[in-house]
Coordinates of C-alpha atoms and ligand atoms in Angstrom, one line a residue:
Chain A
M1 CA 118.8 81.4 87.1
K2 CA 121.9 83.5 86.8
L3 CA 122.0 86.5 84.5
S4 CA 125.2 85.0 82.9
E5 CA 123.3 81.9 81.9
I6 CA 120.5 83.9 80.5
I7 CA 123.0 85.9 78.4
Q8 CA 124.4 82.6 77.1
H9 CA 120.9 81.3 76.2
A10 CA 120.2 84.5 74.4
K11 CA 123.6 84.6 72.6
G12 CA 123.4 88.2 73.8
T13 CA 125.8 91.2 74.1
V14 CA 125.9 93.3 77.2
L15 CA 125.6 97.0 76.1
N16 CA 126.8 98.5 79.4
P17 CA 129.3 96.1 80.7
S18 CA 130.8 98.6 83.1
I19 CA 128.0 98.0 85.6
L20 CA 128.2 94.2 85.4
A21 CA 130.6 93.9 88.3
H22 CA 129.1 90.7 89.5
D23 CA 126.5 88.2 88.4
Y24 CA 122.8 88.5 89.4
E25 CA 120.3 85.9 90.4
I26 CA 117.2 86.4 88.2
S27 CA 113.9 85.6 89.8
G28 CA 111.8 85.1 86.6
G29 CA 111.0 86.5 83.2
C30 CA 108.5 88.6 81.4
G31 CA 108.1 89.3 77.7
A32 CA 106.1 92.4 76.6
D33 CA 106.0 95.4 74.4
L34 CA 103.3 97.2 76.4
M35 CA 104.8 98.8 79.5
S36 CA 101.6 98.6 81.6
D37 CA 101.6 94.8 80.9
V38 CA 105.1 94.6 82.3
L39 CA 104.0 96.6 85.4
A40 CA 101.0 94.4 85.8
V41 CA 102.8 91.1 86.0
V42 CA 106.5 91.5 86.8
K43 CA 108.0 90.8 90.2
P44 CA 111.2 92.2 91.6
G45 CA 114.4 90.8 90.2
A46 CA 113.1 89.7 86.8
V47 CA 114.5 89.9 83.3
L48 CA 112.4 91.8 80.8
L49 CA 112.4 90.8 77.1
T50 CA 111.1 93.5 74.8
G51 CA 111.1 94.7 71.2
L52 CA 111.0 98.4 72.3
C53 CA 114.2 100.5 72.8
N54 CA 113.0 103.8 74.2
P55 CA 113.8 105.4 77.6
Q56 CA 110.4 104.3 78.9
V57 CA 111.6 100.7 78.9
V58 CA 114.3 101.7 81.3
R59 CA 111.9 103.8 83.5
T60 CA 109.5 100.9 83.6
A61 CA 112.2 98.6 84.6
Q62 CA 113.4 101.0 87.3
M63 CA 109.9 101.4 88.8
A64 CA 109.3 97.6 88.9
D65 CA 112.7 96.6 90.1
V66 CA 113.4 94.7 86.9
R67 CA 117.0 93.4 87.2
A68 CA 118.0 93.3 83.4
I69 CA 116.5 94.1 80.0
I70 CA 117.0 92.1 76.8
F71 CA 116.3 93.9 73.5
L72 CA 115.2 91.4 70.9
R73 CA 115.8 91.0 67.1
G74 CA 119.2 92.7 67.4
K75 CA 117.8 96.1 68.2
Q76 CA 120.2 98.7 69.5
P77 CA 118.8 101.3 71.8
P78 CA 120.0 105.0 71.4
T79 CA 123.0 106.0 73.5
E80 CA 120.7 108.1 75.9
V81 CA 118.8 104.9 76.8
I82 CA 122.1 103.1 77.5
A83 CA 123.3 106.0 79.6
L84 CA 120.0 106.1 81.6
A85 CA 120.2 102.4 82.3
T86 CA 123.8 102.7 83.4
Q87 CA 122.8 105.4 85.8
E88 CA 120.0 103.3 87.1
N89 CA 122.3 100.3 87.3
I90 CA 120.3 98.1 84.9
P91 CA 122.2 95.8 82.6
L92 CA 121.1 96.0 78.9
I93 CA 121.5 93.0 76.6
S94 CA 121.0 92.8 72.9
S95 CA 120.0 89.5 71.4
D96 CA 119.3 88.6 67.7
M97 CA 116.5 86.2 68.8
G98 CA 112.8 87.1 68.5
M99 CA 110.4 87.3 71.4
F100 CA 108.8 83.8 70.8
E101 CA 112.1 82.0 70.5
L102 CA 113.9 83.5 73.4
C103 CA 110.9 83.3 75.7
G104 CA 110.7 79.6 74.7
R105 CA 114.3 78.9 75.3
L106 CA 114.4 80.5 78.7
Y107 CA 111.2 78.9 79.8
R108 CA 112.4 75.5 78.8
A109 CA 115.7 76.1 80.6
G110 CA 113.6 76.5 83.8
L111 CA 113.3 80.3 84.1
H112 CA 110.1 81.1 86.1
S113 CA 107.4 82.8 84.2
F114 CA 105.8 85.9 85.8
E115 CA 102.8 85.6 83.6
T116 CA 101.4 82.3 84.9
N117 CA 99.8 83.8 88.0
W118 CA 98.1 86.6 86.2
N119 CA 94.4 86.6 86.9
G120 CA 94.7 83.1 88.3
F121 CA 95.7 81.7 84.9
H122 CA 97.5 78.3 85.0
E123 CA 97.9 78.0 88.8
Chain B
M1 CA 85.0 128.2 97.8
S2 CA 84.4 129.7 94.4
D3 CA 87.2 132.2 93.8
T4 CA 90.8 130.9 93.5
I5 CA 93.6 133.0 94.8
Q6 CA 94.5 133.8 91.3
E7 CA 91.0 135.3 90.7
L8 CA 91.1 137.2 94.0
Y9 CA 94.4 138.7 93.0
G10 CA 92.8 139.7 89.7
R11 CA 94.9 137.8 87.2
K12 CA 91.9 137.0 85.1
G13 CA 92.5 137.2 81.4
R14 CA 96.2 137.4 81.7
N15 CA 98.3 134.7 80.1
I16 CA 99.8 132.5 82.6
T17 CA 103.1 130.8 81.8
D18 CA 104.1 127.4 83.0
R19 CA 106.3 128.9 85.6
D20 CA 103.5 131.2 86.9
A21 CA 101.2 128.2 87.0
Q22 CA 103.5 126.3 89.2
E23 CA 104.1 129.3 91.5
I24 CA 100.4 130.1 91.7
T25 CA 99.5 126.5 92.6
R26 CA 102.1 126.7 95.4
V27 CA 100.8 130.0 96.6
E28 CA 97.2 128.6 96.5
E29 CA 98.4 125.6 98.5
L30 CA 100.1 127.9 101.0
A31 CA 96.9 129.9 101.3
Y32 CA 95.3 126.7 102.6
D33 CA 98.3 125.5 104.5
L34 CA 99.2 128.7 106.4
K35 CA 97.0 129.7 109.3
I36 CA 95.9 133.3 109.8
S37 CA 97.9 133.1 113.1
D38 CA 101.0 132.4 111.1
V39 CA 101.0 135.7 109.2
M40 CA 99.0 138.1 111.4
T41 CA 100.5 141.0 113.3
R42 CA 100.4 140.2 117.0
D43 CA 101.5 143.5 118.4
V44 CA 98.1 145.2 118.1
K45 CA 97.8 149.0 118.7
S46 CA 94.3 149.5 120.0
L47 CA 92.2 152.5 121.3
T48 CA 89.2 152.9 123.5
P49 CA 85.8 154.3 122.6
A50 CA 86.4 157.3 124.8
D51 CA 89.7 158.3 123.2
T52 CA 89.5 161.3 120.8
M53 CA 89.9 161.3 117.1
R54 CA 93.1 163.3 117.7
A55 CA 94.5 160.1 119.4
V56 CA 93.6 158.2 116.2
V57 CA 95.6 160.6 114.0
A58 CA 98.6 160.2 116.4
L59 CA 98.4 156.4 116.5
L60 CA 98.0 155.9 112.8
R61 CA 100.8 158.3 112.0
Q62 CA 103.2 156.9 114.6
N63 CA 102.7 153.3 113.6
R64 CA 102.1 153.9 109.9
I65 CA 98.9 151.9 109.9
S66 CA 95.6 152.5 108.3
G67 CA 93.3 151.5 111.1
A68 CA 93.0 150.1 114.6
P69 CA 90.6 148.1 116.7
V70 CA 88.6 149.8 119.5
M71 CA 88.6 147.9 122.8
E72 CA 86.5 148.3 125.8
E73 CA 87.4 146.2 128.9
N74 CA 89.2 143.6 126.8
S75 CA 86.4 143.2 124.3
L76 CA 86.4 144.3 120.7
V77 CA 83.6 146.9 120.2
G78 CA 84.7 148.5 116.9
V79 CA 87.3 149.5 114.4
I80 CA 88.5 152.9 113.5
S81 CA 90.0 153.5 110.1
Q82 CA 91.5 156.3 107.9
E83 CA 88.1 156.7 106.2
D84 CA 86.4 157.2 109.6
L85 CA 89.1 159.7 110.4
M86 CA 88.5 161.6 107.1
R87 CA 84.8 162.0 108.0
A88 CA 85.8 163.5 111.4
L89 CA 88.3 165.8 109.8
A90 CA 85.7 166.9 107.2
D91 CA 83.4 167.8 110.1
D92 CA 86.3 169.5 111.8
D93 CA 85.5 167.3 114.8
R94 CA 89.0 166.1 116.0
D95 CA 88.0 166.2 119.7
A96 CA 85.0 163.9 119.3
P97 CA 85.2 160.5 121.0
I98 CA 86.1 157.6 118.8
H99 CA 82.7 155.9 119.4
K100 CA 81.0 158.7 117.3
Y101 CA 82.9 157.7 114.2
M102 CA 84.0 154.1 114.6
T103 CA 82.5 151.1 112.7
R104 CA 80.6 148.9 115.1
N105 CA 79.7 145.9 113.1
V106 CA 83.2 144.5 113.2
I107 CA 84.0 141.7 110.7
T108 CA 86.6 139.4 112.2
V109 CA 88.5 136.3 111.2
K110 CA 89.6 133.5 113.4
S111 CA 93.3 132.9 114.1
Y112 CA 93.0 129.1 113.4
E113 CA 91.4 129.6 110.0
P114 CA 93.5 129.3 106.8
V115 CA 94.8 132.4 105.2
V116 CA 92.5 131.8 102.2
K117 CA 89.6 132.7 104.5
A118 CA 91.0 136.2 105.2
L119 CA 91.6 136.6 101.4
E120 CA 87.9 135.8 100.8
T121 CA 86.8 138.2 103.4
F122 CA 88.9 141.0 102.0
A123 CA 87.5 140.4 98.5
R124 CA 83.9 140.1 99.8
T125 CA 83.9 143.1 102.1
R126 CA 86.5 145.4 100.5
V127 CA 87.9 146.2 103.9
G128 CA 91.7 146.5 104.1
R129 CA 92.4 145.1 107.6
L130 CA 90.7 142.6 109.8
P131 CA 90.9 142.0 113.5
V132 CA 91.8 138.4 114.3
V133 CA 90.1 136.7 117.2
D134 CA 90.7 133.3 118.9
E135 CA 88.1 130.6 119.7
N136 CA 86.8 132.7 122.6
E137 CA 86.4 135.8 120.5
N138 CA 89.4 137.5 122.2
L139 CA 91.4 139.8 120.0
V140 CA 94.8 138.3 119.3
G141 CA 96.0 140.2 116.2
M142 CA 95.3 142.1 113.0
I143 CA 95.7 141.0 109.4
T144 CA 96.2 143.0 106.2
K145 CA 96.8 141.9 102.6
G146 CA 100.4 143.0 103.2
D147 CA 100.8 140.6 106.1
I148 CA 99.5 137.8 103.8
T149 CA 101.9 138.6 101.0
R150 CA 104.8 138.8 103.5
G151 CA 103.8 135.5 105.1
V152 CA 103.5 133.7 101.8
L153 CA 106.9 135.1 100.6
T154 CA 108.5 133.9 103.8
A155 CA 106.9 130.5 103.4
I156 CA 108.1 130.2 99.8
R157 CA 111.6 131.2 100.9
R158 CA 111.4 128.6 103.6
D159 CA 110.3 126.1 100.9
Y160 CA 113.4 126.8 99.0
Q161 CA 115.6 126.3 102.0
E162 CA 113.8 123.1 102.9
E163 CA 114.4 122.0 99.3
E164 CA 118.1 122.4 99.9
I165 CA 117.9 120.6 103.2
R166 CA 116.0 117.8 101.5
R167 CA 118.6 117.5 98.9
Y168 CA 121.6 117.4 101.1
R169 CA 120.3 116.1 104.4
A170 CA 117.7 113.6 103.6
S171 CA 119.0 111.5 106.4
H172 CA 117.7 114.0 108.9
L173 CA 114.3 114.3 107.3
F174 CA 113.3 110.7 107.8
E175 CA 113.8 111.2 111.5
D176 CA 111.3 114.0 111.4
I177 CA 108.9 111.8 109.5
I178 CA 109.3 109.0 112.0
S179 CA 108.7 111.4 114.9
D180 CA 105.5 112.7 113.2
R181 CA 106.9 116.2 112.9
T182 CA 107.0 116.6 109.2
S183 CA 105.2 115.7 106.0
L184 CA 107.3 115.9 102.9
I185 CA 105.8 117.3 99.7
L186 CA 107.3 116.6 96.3
R187 CA 105.7 118.2 93.3
Y188 CA 106.5 118.1 89.6
K189 CA 105.1 119.8 86.5
I190 CA 104.6 117.2 83.8
K191 CA 104.7 118.2 80.1
Q192 CA 102.2 116.8 77.6
G193 CA 103.8 114.5 75.0
D194 CA 107.2 114.5 76.7
F195 CA 108.1 110.9 76.2
V196 CA 111.8 111.5 76.5
N197 CA 111.6 112.8 80.1
G198 CA 108.5 110.8 80.9
G199 CA 109.0 108.9 84.1
Q200 CA 111.7 111.2 85.4
A201 CA 109.4 112.6 88.2
S202 CA 108.4 109.1 89.2
S203 CA 112.0 108.1 89.2
H204 CA 112.9 111.0 91.6
I205 CA 109.9 110.1 93.8
K206 CA 110.9 106.4 94.1
R207 CA 114.5 107.3 94.8
A208 CA 113.5 109.9 97.4
L209 CA 111.4 107.3 99.2
L210 CA 114.2 104.8 99.3
R211 CA 116.6 107.5 100.6
L212 CA 114.1 108.3 103.3
G213 CA 114.2 104.7 104.4
A214 CA 111.0 103.4 102.8
P215 CA 111.0 99.6 102.5
P216 CA 111.7 98.6 98.8
Q217 CA 108.3 97.0 98.4
L218 CA 106.6 100.2 99.4
A219 CA 108.8 102.4 97.1
R220 CA 108.1 100.0 94.3
Q221 CA 104.3 100.2 94.8
C222 CA 104.4 104.0 94.9
G223 CA 106.8 104.1 91.9
I224 CA 104.5 102.0 89.7
A225 CA 101.4 104.0 90.7
V226 CA 103.0 107.5 90.1
Y227 CA 104.6 106.3 86.9
E228 CA 101.3 105.1 85.4
A229 CA 99.7 108.4 86.6
E230 CA 102.6 110.5 85.2
M231 CA 102.5 108.7 81.8
N232 CA 98.7 109.4 81.7
L233 CA 99.4 113.1 82.0
I234 CA 102.0 112.9 79.2
I235 CA 99.8 110.7 77.0
H236 CA 96.2 111.9 77.6
S237 CA 96.2 115.4 79.0
T238 CA 95.9 118.5 76.8
N239 CA 98.4 120.8 78.6
G240 CA 100.2 118.4 80.9
G241 CA 99.6 118.7 84.6
V242 CA 101.0 118.4 88.1
L243 CA 102.1 115.4 90.0
R244 CA 102.2 115.8 93.8
V245 CA 103.3 113.4 96.5
Q246 CA 102.9 114.0 100.2
V247 CA 104.7 111.6 102.5
E248 CA 103.2 111.5 106.0
P249 CA 104.1 109.3 108.9
H250 CA 101.2 106.9 108.4
R251 CA 100.3 107.3 104.7
I252 CA 101.5 108.4 101.3
L253 CA 99.2 110.6 99.3
M254 CA 99.8 110.8 95.5
Q255 CA 97.9 113.0 93.2
T256 CA 97.8 114.1 89.6
S257 CA 95.7 116.9 88.2
D258 CA 95.3 118.4 84.7
D259 CA 93.0 120.9 83.0
G260 CA 91.7 118.7 80.2
P261 CA 90.4 117.1 78.1
G262 CA 88.6 115.1 80.9
I263 CA 87.2 111.6 80.7
P264 CA 83.7 111.2 79.3
D265 CA 83.1 107.8 81.0
V266 CA 85.2 107.2 84.1
K267 CA 83.8 103.6 84.5
Q268 CA 84.8 102.7 81.0
A269 CA 88.3 104.2 81.6
L270 CA 88.7 101.9 84.5
T271 CA 87.9 98.8 82.4
P272 CA 91.0 96.6 81.9
G273 CA 92.2 97.0 78.3
W274 CA 90.2 100.2 77.5
S275 CA 92.5 102.8 76.0
T276 CA 92.3 105.9 73.8
A277 CA 96.1 106.3 73.5
S278 CA 97.3 107.8 70.3
P279 CA 99.3 105.8 67.7
L280 CA 102.4 107.7 68.8
A281 CA 101.8 106.6 72.5
R282 CA 101.2 103.1 71.3
S283 CA 104.4 103.0 69.4
M284 CA 106.2 103.9 72.6
G285 CA 104.7 101.0 74.4
F286 CA 101.7 102.6 76.0
G287 CA 98.0 102.1 75.5
A288 CA 97.6 98.7 77.1
G289 CA 94.7 100.1 79.0
M290 CA 96.1 98.7 82.2
G291 CA 97.5 101.8 83.8
L292 CA 94.5 102.6 86.1
V293 CA 94.1 98.9 86.9
N294 CA 97.8 98.7 87.9
I295 CA 97.4 101.8 90.0
Q296 CA 94.4 100.3 91.8
R297 CA 96.4 97.2 92.5
C298 CA 99.3 99.2 94.0
V299 CA 97.4 101.6 96.3
D300 CA 94.9 101.2 99.2
K301 CA 92.5 103.9 97.8
M302 CA 92.1 105.4 94.4
E303 CA 89.7 108.1 93.3
L304 CA 89.4 109.3 89.7
D305 CA 87.4 112.5 89.3
S306 CA 87.0 113.9 85.9
T307 CA 84.9 116.4 84.0
V308 CA 85.0 116.8 80.3
G309 CA 86.3 120.2 79.4
K310 CA 87.6 120.9 82.9
G311 CA 90.1 118.2 83.7
T312 CA 91.0 115.1 85.6
K313 CA 92.1 114.6 89.2
L314 CA 93.5 111.2 90.3
L315 CA 94.0 110.6 94.0
M316 CA 96.0 107.7 95.2
E317 CA 96.6 106.8 98.8
I318 CA 98.8 104.1 100.5
H319 CA 98.4 103.5 104.2
L320 CA 101.6 102.5 105.9
R321 CA 101.4 99.3 108.0
P322 CA 103.4 99.4 111.2
D323 CA 106.2 97.2 109.6
E324 CA 106.3 99.6 106.6
K325 CA 107.3 102.7 108.7
F326 CA 110.2 104.6 107.5
K327 CA 113.4 103.3 108.9
A328 CA 116.7 105.0 109.3
P329 CA 118.9 104.5 106.2
P330 CA 122.3 103.0 107.1
G331 CA 124.7 105.6 108.3
A332 CA 122.1 108.2 109.4
S333 CA 122.7 109.9 112.7
E334 CA 120.8 108.6 115.7
T335 CA 119.8 111.9 117.3
P336 CA 117.0 113.8 115.7
S337 CA 118.1 117.1 114.2
V338 CA 116.1 120.3 114.3
Ligands
ADP1 N1 94.6 112.4 82.8 C1 93.7 111.9 81.8 N2 93.0 112.7 81.0 C2 92.2 112.2 80.1 N3 91.9 110.8 79.9 C3 92.6 110.0 80.7 C4 93.5 110.4 81.7 N4 94.0 109.3 82.4 C5 93.3 108.3 81.8 N5 92.5 108.7 80.8 C6 91.7 107.8 80.0 O1 91.6 106.5 80.6 C7 92.0 105.5 79.7 C8 92.6 104.4 80.5 O2 93.8 104.8 81.2 P1 94.9 103.7 81.5 O3 94.3 102.6 82.3 O4 96.1 104.4 82.2 O5 95.3 103.1 80.1 P2 96.2 103.7 78.9 O6 97.0 104.9 79.5 O7 97.1 102.6 78.5 O8 95.2 104.1 77.9 C9 92.9 106.2 78.8 O9 93.1 105.6 77.5 C10 92.2 107.5 78.6 O10 91.1 107.5 77.7
MG2 MG1 97.9 104.9 81.2

């Protein structure tokens, strides 16, 4: 799924549009507020949905090659966090939706879940 | 090895700043990395047992040294020092042969041993200079504490220069790594509780690996492992710690160390979901109790060594498969540089 489609589903706003020169193909999704959980499941090229807005979210994304981050419930990260993400070339998106709702919408729209293979769960 | 360099140099009881700590650890590391042959004096002034004590006075004065080895037909039979000379002068015995006053039980060090070995010998024996011999017991040099200080300072200066080269000419460095000539060491001091800068060191490490031509999958594995380890220093250590990465041609070694509080039950710490993270750390998204599990998943070998009251050491090692070798980043020159 393209990042632009995901932004539409999320009714989201891009917080650092300067780095969105072109659209990205997103390989799958992961929703978590615990950074080690993200690092445990996520594969390169994913979108991360989270309720946290601190610099560690961006660092975690950078380490795991997360392609974009969506902050839920309309949360606005501090400017330092936006600056860090811009420097690391990671698009930040703010959405008014909650975790359950946006995960559900994206999953239903066909975005692959990176949580299904965890510990042999599901598959 | 019981004494640290810091103890040998007598810094006991003095307050050590962060900066000192970093320098000391580097000096300690150098004491293990540098060989005695790297710092010793090669141009050895020696005497024979039949020479007189007058010759000792002349030699020590001319060369501004405090002692010299005594050689008989290419083998080391003793050392003669200022103290021996004093005894001869006290006896008013300048024309006596050296063998009357020299020390015969010569303590030597081997040229291929690390400098720390010489430091230990100096501390243990209280002698000021040591003859250096090779594997066949042939004299190849002399070493003093001054030689060691000079050698360490030169190495630190070289470190700084290499740092510069690293920064501006990373493209040349990967060639050295490919050709087995170099191992690259990156080290960072990590502050306890520093959530704002947390992850910065890991971010540098991952970027450096990519610049060096590491495949993205490898850089990602290392990035995740060092990030979890770095955050553990920030979250769980008492005074922060050190993160060190050594990039070698066939493997990457990553290590964190701190001086407390230590882990009471290492097995429990390794259990998925176990966490003692503080409410603050949890509010920042940590405390899933999955960090060590994630690290294990990313590396080929992990060792967690911890003692309550002393500290924790975490060793992580990734072996490079042939297809994971560092490759020239685009635009790098083809000819290896010196
Ligand atoms: N450097 C350290 N010093 C002291 N305790 C540590 C250290 N690293 C890990 N631990 C202990 O191991 C536990 C598990 O670590 P980890 O798997 O990274 O999970 P988390 O950091 O989320 O708690 C920690 O909660 C802590 O009790
Ligand atoms: Mg942890």
